[in-house]
Structure formats: C-alpha cells, structure tokens
CSV table of C-alpha atoms and ligand atoms in Angstrom, one decimal:
chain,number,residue,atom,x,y,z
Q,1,UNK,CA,-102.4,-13.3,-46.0
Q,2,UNK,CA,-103.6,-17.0,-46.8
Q,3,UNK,CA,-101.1,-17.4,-49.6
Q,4,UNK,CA,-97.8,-15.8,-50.6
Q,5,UNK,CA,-98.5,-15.9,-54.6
Q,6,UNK,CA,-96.8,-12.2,-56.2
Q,7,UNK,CA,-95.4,-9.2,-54.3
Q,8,UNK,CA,-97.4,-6.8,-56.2
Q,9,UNK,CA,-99.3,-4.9,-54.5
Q,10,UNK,CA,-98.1,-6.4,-51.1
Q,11,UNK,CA,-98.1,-3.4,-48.6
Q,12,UNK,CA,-94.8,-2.3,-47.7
Q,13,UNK,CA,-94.9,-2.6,-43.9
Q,14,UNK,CA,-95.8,-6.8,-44.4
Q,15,UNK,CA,-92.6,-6.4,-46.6
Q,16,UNK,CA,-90.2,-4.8,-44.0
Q,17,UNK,CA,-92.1,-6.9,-41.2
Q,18,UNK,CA,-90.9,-10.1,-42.8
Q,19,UNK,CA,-87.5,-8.7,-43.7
Q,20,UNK,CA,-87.1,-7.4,-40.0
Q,21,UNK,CA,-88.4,-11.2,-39.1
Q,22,UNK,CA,-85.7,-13.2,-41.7
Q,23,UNK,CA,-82.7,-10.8,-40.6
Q,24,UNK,CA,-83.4,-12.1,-36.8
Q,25,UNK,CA,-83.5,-15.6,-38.3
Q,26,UNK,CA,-80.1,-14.4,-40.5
Q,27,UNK,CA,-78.6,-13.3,-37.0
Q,28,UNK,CA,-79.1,-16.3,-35.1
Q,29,UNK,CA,-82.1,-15.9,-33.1
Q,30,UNK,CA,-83.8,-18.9,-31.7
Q,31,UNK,CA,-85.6,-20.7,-33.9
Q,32,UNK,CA,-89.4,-21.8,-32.4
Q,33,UNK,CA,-90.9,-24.8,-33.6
Q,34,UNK,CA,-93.6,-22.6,-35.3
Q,35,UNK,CA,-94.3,-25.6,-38.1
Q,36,UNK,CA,-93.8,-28.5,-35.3
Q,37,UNK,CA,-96.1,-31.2,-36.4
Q,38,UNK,CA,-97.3,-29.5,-40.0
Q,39,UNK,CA,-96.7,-30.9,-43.1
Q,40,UNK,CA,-95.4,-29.2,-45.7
Q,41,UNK,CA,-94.6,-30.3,-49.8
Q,42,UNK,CA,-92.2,-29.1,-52.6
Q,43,UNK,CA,-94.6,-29.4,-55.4
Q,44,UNK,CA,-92.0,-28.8,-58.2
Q,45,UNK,CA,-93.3,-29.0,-62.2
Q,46,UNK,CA,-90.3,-27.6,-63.3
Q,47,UNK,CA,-86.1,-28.1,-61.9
Q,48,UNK,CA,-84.9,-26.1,-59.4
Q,49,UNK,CA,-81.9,-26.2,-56.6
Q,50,UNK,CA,-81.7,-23.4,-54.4
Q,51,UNK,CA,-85.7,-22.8,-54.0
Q,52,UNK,CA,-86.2,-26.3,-53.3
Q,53,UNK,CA,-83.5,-27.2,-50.9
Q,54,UNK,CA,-83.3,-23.7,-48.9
Q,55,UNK,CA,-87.3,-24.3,-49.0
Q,56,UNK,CA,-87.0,-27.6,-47.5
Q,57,UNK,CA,-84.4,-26.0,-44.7
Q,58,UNK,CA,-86.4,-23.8,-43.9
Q,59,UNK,CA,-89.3,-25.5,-42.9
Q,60,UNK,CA,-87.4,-28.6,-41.3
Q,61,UNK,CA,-85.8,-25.9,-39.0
Q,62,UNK,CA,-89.1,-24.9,-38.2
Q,63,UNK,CA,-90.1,-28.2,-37.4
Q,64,UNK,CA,-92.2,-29.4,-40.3
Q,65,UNK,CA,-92.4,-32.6,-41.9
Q,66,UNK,CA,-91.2,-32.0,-45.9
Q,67,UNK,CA,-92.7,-34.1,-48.6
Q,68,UNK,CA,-91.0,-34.0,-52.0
Q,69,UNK,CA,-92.5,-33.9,-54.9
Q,70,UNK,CA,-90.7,-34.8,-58.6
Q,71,UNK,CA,-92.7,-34.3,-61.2
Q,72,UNK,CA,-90.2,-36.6,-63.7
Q,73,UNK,CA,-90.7,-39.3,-61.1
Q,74,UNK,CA,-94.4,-39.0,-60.0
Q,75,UNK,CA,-97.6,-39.8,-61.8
Q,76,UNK,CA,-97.5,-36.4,-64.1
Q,77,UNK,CA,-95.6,-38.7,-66.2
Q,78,UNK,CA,-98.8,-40.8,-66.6
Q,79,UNK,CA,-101.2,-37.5,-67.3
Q,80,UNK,CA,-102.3,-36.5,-64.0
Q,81,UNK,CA,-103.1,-32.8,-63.6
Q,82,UNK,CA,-101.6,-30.6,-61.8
Q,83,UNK,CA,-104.9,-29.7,-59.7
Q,84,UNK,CA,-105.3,-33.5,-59.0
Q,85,UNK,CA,-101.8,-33.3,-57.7
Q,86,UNK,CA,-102.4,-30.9,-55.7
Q,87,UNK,CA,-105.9,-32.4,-54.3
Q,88,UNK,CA,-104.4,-35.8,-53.4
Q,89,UNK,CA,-101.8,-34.4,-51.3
Q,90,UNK,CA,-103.7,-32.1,-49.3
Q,91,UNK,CA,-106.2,-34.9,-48.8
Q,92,UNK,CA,-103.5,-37.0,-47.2
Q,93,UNK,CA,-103.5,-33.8,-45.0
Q,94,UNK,CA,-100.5,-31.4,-45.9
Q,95,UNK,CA,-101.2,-28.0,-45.1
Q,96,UNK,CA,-98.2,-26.0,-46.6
Q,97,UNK,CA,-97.6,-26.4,-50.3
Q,98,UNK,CA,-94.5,-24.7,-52.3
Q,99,UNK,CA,-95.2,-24.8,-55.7
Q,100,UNK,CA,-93.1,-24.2,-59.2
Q,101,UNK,CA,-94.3,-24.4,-62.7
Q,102,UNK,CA,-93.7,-23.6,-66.2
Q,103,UNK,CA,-97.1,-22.0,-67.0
Q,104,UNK,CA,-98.1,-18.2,-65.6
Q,105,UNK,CA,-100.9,-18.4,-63.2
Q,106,UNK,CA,-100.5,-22.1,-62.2
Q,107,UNK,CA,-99.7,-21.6,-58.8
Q,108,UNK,CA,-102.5,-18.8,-58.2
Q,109,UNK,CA,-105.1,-21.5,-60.3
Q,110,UNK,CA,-104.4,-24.1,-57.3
Q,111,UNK,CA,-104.5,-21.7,-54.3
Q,112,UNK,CA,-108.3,-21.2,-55.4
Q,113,UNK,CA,-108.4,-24.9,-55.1
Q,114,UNK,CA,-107.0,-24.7,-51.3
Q,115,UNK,CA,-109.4,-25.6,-48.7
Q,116,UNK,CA,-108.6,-22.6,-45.6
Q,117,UNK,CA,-106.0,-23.3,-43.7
Q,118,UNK,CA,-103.8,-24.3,-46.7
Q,119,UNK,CA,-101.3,-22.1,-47.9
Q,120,UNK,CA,-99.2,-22.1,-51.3
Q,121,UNK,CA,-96.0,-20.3,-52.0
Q,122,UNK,CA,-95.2,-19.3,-55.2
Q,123,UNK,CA,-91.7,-20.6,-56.0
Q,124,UNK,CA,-91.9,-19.6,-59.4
Q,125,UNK,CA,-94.7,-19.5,-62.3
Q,126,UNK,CA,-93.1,-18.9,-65.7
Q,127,UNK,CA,-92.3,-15.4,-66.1
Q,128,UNK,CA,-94.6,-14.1,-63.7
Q,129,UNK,CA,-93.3,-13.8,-60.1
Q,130,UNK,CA,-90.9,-15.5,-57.8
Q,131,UNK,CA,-91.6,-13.6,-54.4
Q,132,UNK,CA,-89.4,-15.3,-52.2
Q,133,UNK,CA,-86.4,-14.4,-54.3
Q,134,UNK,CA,-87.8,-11.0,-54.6
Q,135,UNK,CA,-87.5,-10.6,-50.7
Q,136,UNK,CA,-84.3,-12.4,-50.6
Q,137,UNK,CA,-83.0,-9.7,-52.6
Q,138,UNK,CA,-84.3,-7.1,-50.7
Q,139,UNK,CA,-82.8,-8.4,-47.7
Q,140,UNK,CA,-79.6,-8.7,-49.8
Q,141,UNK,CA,-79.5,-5.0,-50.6
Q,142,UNK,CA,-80.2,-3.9,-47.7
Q,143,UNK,CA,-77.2,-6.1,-45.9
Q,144,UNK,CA,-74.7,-4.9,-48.8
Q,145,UNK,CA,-75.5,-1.4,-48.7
Q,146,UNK,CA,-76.2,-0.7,-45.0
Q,147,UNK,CA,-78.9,1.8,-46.9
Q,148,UNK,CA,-82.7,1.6,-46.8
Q,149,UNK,CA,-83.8,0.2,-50.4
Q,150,UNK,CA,-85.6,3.8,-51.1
Q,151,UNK,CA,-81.8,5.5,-51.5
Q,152,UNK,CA,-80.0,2.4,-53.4
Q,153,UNK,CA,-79.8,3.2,-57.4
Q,154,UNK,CA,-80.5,-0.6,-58.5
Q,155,UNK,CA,-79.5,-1.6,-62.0
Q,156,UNK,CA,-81.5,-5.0,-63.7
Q,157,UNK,CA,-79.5,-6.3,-66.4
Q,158,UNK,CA,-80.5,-9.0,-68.7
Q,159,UNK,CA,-82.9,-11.2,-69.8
Q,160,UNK,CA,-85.8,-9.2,-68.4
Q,161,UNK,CA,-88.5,-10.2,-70.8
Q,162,UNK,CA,-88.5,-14.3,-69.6
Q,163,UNK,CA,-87.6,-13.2,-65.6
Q,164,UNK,CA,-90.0,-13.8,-62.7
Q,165,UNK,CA,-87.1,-12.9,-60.7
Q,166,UNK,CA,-87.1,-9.1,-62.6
Q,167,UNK,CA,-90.6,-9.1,-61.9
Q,168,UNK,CA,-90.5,-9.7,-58.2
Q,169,UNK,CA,-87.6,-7.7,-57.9
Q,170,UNK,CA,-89.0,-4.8,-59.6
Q,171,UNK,CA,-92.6,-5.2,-57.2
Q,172,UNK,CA,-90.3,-5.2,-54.0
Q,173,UNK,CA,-88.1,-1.9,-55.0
Q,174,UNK,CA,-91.5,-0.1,-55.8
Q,175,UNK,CA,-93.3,-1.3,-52.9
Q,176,UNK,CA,-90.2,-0.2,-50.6
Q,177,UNK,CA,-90.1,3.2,-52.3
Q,178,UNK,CA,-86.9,2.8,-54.8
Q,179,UNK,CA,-86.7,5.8,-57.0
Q,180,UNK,CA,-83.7,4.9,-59.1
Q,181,UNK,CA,-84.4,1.8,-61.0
Q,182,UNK,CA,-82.0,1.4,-64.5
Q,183,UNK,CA,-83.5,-1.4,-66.7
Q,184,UNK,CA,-81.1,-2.6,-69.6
Q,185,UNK,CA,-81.2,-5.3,-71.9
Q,186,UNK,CA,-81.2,-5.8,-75.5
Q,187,UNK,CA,-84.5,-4.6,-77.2
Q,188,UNK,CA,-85.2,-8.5,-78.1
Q,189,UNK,CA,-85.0,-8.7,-74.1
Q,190,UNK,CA,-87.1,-6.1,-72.7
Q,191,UNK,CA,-90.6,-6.9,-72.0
Q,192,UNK,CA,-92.9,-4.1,-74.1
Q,193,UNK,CA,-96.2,-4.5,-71.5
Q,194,UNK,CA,-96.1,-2.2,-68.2
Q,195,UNK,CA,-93.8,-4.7,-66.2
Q,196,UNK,CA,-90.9,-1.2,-66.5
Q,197,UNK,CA,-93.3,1.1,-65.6
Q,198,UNK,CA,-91.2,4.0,-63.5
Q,199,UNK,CA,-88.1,2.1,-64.8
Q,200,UNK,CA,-85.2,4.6,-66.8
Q,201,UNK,CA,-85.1,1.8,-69.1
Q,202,UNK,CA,-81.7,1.4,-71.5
Q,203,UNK,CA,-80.2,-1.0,-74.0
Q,204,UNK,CA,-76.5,0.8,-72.9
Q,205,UNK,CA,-75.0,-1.1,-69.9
Q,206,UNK,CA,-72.6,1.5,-69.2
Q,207,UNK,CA,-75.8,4.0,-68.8
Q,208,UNK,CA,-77.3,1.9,-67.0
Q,209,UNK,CA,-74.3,1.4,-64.3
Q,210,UNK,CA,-73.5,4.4,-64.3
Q,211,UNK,CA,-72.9,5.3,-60.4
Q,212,UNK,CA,-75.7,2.0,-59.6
Q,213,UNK,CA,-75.4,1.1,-55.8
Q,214,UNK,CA,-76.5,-2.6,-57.0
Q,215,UNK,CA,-76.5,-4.7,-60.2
Q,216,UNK,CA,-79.0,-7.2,-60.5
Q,217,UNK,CA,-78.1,-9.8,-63.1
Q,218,UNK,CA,-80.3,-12.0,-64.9
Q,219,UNK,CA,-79.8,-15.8,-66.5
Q,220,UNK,CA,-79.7,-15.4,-70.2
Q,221,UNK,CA,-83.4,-17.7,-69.9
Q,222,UNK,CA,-82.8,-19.9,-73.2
Q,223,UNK,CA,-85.5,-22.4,-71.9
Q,224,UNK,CA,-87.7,-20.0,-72.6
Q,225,UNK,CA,-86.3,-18.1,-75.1
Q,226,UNK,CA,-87.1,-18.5,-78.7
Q,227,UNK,CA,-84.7,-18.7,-81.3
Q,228,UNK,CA,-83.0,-15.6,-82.3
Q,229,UNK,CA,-83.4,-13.3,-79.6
Q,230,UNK,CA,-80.2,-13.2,-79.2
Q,231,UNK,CA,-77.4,-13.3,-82.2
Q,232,UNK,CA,-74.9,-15.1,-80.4
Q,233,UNK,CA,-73.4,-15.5,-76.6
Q,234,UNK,CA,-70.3,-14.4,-77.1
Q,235,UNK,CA,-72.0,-11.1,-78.6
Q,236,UNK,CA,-74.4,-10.8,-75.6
Q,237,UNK,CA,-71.6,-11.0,-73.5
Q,238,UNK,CA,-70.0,-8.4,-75.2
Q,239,UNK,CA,-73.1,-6.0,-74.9
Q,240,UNK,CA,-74.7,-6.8,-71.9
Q,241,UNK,CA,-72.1,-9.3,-69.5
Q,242,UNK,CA,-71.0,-8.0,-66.1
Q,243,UNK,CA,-67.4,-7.8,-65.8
Q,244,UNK,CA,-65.2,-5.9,-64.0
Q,245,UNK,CA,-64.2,-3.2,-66.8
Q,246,UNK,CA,-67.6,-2.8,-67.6
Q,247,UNK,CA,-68.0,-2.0,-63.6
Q,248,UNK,CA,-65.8,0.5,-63.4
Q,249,UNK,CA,-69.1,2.6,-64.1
Q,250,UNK,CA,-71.0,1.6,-61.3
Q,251,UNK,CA,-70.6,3.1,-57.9
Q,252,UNK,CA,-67.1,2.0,-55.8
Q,253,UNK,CA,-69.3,0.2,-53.5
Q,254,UNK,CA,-71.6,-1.6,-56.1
Q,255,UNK,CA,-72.5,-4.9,-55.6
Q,256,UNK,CA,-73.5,-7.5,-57.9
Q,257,UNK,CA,-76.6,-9.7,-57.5
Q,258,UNK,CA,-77.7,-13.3,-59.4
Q,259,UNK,CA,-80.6,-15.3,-58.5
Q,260,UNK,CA,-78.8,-18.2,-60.1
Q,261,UNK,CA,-77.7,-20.5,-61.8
Q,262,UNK,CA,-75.0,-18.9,-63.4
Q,263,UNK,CA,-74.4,-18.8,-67.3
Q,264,UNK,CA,-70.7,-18.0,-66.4
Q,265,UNK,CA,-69.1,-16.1,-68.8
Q,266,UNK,CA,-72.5,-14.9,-70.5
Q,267,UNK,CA,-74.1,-12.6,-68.3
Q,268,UNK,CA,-71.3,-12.3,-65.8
Q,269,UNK,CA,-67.8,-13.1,-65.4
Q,270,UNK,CA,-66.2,-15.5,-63.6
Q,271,UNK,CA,-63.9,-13.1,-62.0
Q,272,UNK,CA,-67.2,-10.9,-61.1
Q,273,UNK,CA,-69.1,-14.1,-60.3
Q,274,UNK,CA,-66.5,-15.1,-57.4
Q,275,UNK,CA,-65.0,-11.4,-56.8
Q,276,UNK,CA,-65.2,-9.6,-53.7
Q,277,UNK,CA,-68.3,-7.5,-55.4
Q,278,UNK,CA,-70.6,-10.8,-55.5
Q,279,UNK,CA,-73.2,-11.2,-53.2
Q,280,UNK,CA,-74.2,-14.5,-54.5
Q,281,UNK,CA,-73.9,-16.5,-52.7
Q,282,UNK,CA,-74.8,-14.3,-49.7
Q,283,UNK,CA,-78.3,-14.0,-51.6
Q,284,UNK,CA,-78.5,-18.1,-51.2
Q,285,UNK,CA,-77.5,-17.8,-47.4
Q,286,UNK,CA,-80.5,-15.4,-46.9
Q,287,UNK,CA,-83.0,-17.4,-49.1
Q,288,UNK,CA,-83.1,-19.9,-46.1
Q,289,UNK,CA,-84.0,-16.9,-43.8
Q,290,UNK,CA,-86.5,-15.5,-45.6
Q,291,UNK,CA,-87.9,-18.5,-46.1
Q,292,UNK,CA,-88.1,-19.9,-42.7
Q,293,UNK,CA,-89.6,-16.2,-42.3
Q,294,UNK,CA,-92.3,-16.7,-44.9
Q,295,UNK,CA,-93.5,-20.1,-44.0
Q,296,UNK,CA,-93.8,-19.3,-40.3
Q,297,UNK,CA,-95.7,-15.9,-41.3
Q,298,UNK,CA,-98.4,-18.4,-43.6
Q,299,UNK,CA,-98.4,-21.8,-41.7
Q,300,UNK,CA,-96.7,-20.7,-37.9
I,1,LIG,N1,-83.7,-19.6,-60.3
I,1,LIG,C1,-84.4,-18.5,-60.8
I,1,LIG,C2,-85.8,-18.9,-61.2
I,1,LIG,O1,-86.2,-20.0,-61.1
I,1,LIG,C3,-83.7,-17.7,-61.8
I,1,LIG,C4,-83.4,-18.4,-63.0
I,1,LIG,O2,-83.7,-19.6,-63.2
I,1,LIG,O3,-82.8,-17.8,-63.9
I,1,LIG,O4,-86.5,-18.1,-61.7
C-alpha cells in the first residue's frame, strides 16, 4: 500500500496485521527508529487536536523529523492551492504527508500528485473517511471487549450523515466480519446513499442499544450541518444522548466510544463521558499506537 487514503475495501488480514503491530506498540515493545532520518508533515486545512498531535508522536517516536503545517498561518491565506502546498513541501524533500481537509476527495486528489516513494494519510476529508480513527477503534473494541470484532454487537449513534469517523468505522466492522451493526439517528441524520448498507438501521436509541456490546457515539457535526436538521439540542439530547438510563438497554459490559471532541451534554453525558463505561480516552491512548503502526507500515 503507497497510501493509507479509506479503509474500504482494505483486506482484512492488512487490517489485523496493523492492529497486531499497534497493540505491540500499545504494550510497550521497543520502538525501532523505522522513520530515523524521514521527514514527515501535518498538512492540516481544517482544526484538529488529537489527529494532529498523536500524529506528530507518533512519528517523532519513530524517529522522524515533523513539519507543521497551519493553514490560518501559511500562505492558503494568500490563495495558494492546496496541490501547490502540497508540491512545495515535497520538493523541499518530505516524504510522509498527513493530510486533513474540508472537501471529500482532497486528500486522494494530492496522493495522485505524489511522486513514489511519498505517502499520504488520510486524517480526515469531509465526510468521507478518517482511517486511522477507524483502526483506533477497532483496536479499542477489541481491548474493551476481550472479543474478536466479528462477535461484538456495535451500536453507531448520532450524527451519521456528516461522519467520516461512521464511515471508517462502519468499513473496518465489515471488513473484520461484524454481523451486528445498529445504526440510529434521527432521519435528518442518516445518510440515504449505501454508506448503511448491512446496517439494522433505527431512529429508536433504545432499539438500537438494546443488548450492544459497544456504543459508538458521534459529534452532533454543526460545522457541517445545515440549519434545521436538528430542532433543538436539548431535544436531540433527549432522543438520541447517551446517558446512563438510556444504557441500562445495552449489554452489562457495554462500552461507550467518541472520536472526540465532546459536545458534552448533547450526544453524551458528562457522567457517561467520564464513567467507568468510557473508553475515551483509552481510544486517544491507542491513536498514538496505531499511528506509529501506520506510519512505519507506509514510510518504515
Ligand atoms: N475528530 C473527528 C473528526 O475529525 C470527529 C469529529 O470531529 O467529530 O472527524
């Protein structure tokens, strides 16, 4: 693989290979200077804090150099493209390039550009794909339920329709064989193309949590959200927030995912968001590793 752009269609073996590879780093296993001497840049078009910084750890702890790029600071603000971005920092000889942006596609439009040798990870294009937080979920699940993904029943709740996470997410269960995926969200919310193919797809959380080994919640996306999608917060927390009442449904065991950042009280309570069910911040912890896992699969 030259680039890491979507998990579709990404055979399951490379998936459990890298998840196999980013559990050793997880564990503790000696880290080889697989990057030593390689530069790598954060090419971000659009905010971000976790994918940028665990990004950035990752591939220092491999032994890269790490360039930053800020889009609100750099010469986008005068009109540059993103393709002559792109093309003026791989001629100063960077060979890894982790890329965000707004528009679907983007990231895929400048790995055609890539001379060999260069790789891009996806980091995020719109609503597309977010890979790397696909497989840090995976490795999440797997961690939380001591189960192989194929036997979890997963639940995605919330803003489906604007989430690359979703999408990545819902690439990885299929590729790893999950048979029990609930999709809920408001009918304003779910996406009507084939992106829940195989899905049992609900707009009733408590159908959809019913007995779930693992809730995946989504951010409420109002960047990207036109007016009226939803009628109010407090009424989408209401119908479709994670708390711990509305819980009670899911399996004893069931934990709760978020990508992040959290719209607490929205989509999930604080006392979820911090209770012993999160695995939030356990998701960030294996972002790193997964990372560090995907960049030295591309670029070691
Ligand atoms: N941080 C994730 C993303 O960039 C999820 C989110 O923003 O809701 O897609």
């Amino acid at each position: 693989m030259d680039h890491l752009l979507t998990l579709q269609d990404v055979p399951r073996a490379w998936i459990e290979a890298l998840l196999d590879r980013a559990q050793a780093f997880a564990d503790g296993v000696a880290v080889p200077p697989a990057l030593g001497g390689v530069a790598v840049c954060t090419l971000f078009f659009e905010p971000s804090t976790r994918t940028r910084l665990s990004f950035d750890l990752a591939a220092q702890r491999l032994g890269a150099h790490v360039l930053h790029f800020d889009a609100a600071s750099s010469s986008t603000t005068k009109g540059e493209t993103a393709a002559d971005t792109f093309r003026t920092i791989e001629a100063m000889g960077v060979r890894g390039f982790v890329v965000r942006h707004r528009e679907d596609g983007a990231v895929a439009a400048l790995a055609a550009l890539a001379a060999p040798g260069t790789a891009l990870v996806n980091a995020g294009d719109g609503r597309s794909a977010h890979p790397t937080q696909g497989l840090l979920d995976m490795l999440t699940i797997r961690q939380a339920t001591g189960r192989a993904i194929a036997d979890c029943r997963v639940a995605i709740v919330g803003d489906i329709l604007h989430s690359r996470v979703a999408r990545s997410d819902l690439h990885a269960l299929r590729a790893l064989g999950c048979r029990d995926i609930r999709a809920c969200a408001p009918a304003s919310l779910l996406p009507r193309d084939a992106t829940l193919d195989g899905c049992a797809v609900t707009q009733d959380l408590d159908a959809a949590l019913d007995g779930a080994d693992v809730v995946m919640t989504l951010r409420l996306q109002r960047e990207r959200m036109q007016d009226g999608l939803v009628d109010s917060l407090e009424a989408y927390h209401a119908g479709y927030g994670i708390t711990e009442a509305r819980l009670s449904r899911a399996a004893a065991h069931a934990v709760v995912l978020h990508p992040g950042p959290i719209n607490r009280g929205v989509e999930i309570s604080d006392a979820v968001a911090d209770g012993p069910r999160s695995r939030i911040l356990a998701q960030v912890r294996n972002g790193v590793a997964v990372r560090m896992a995907v960049l030295e699969a591309l670029l070691g």
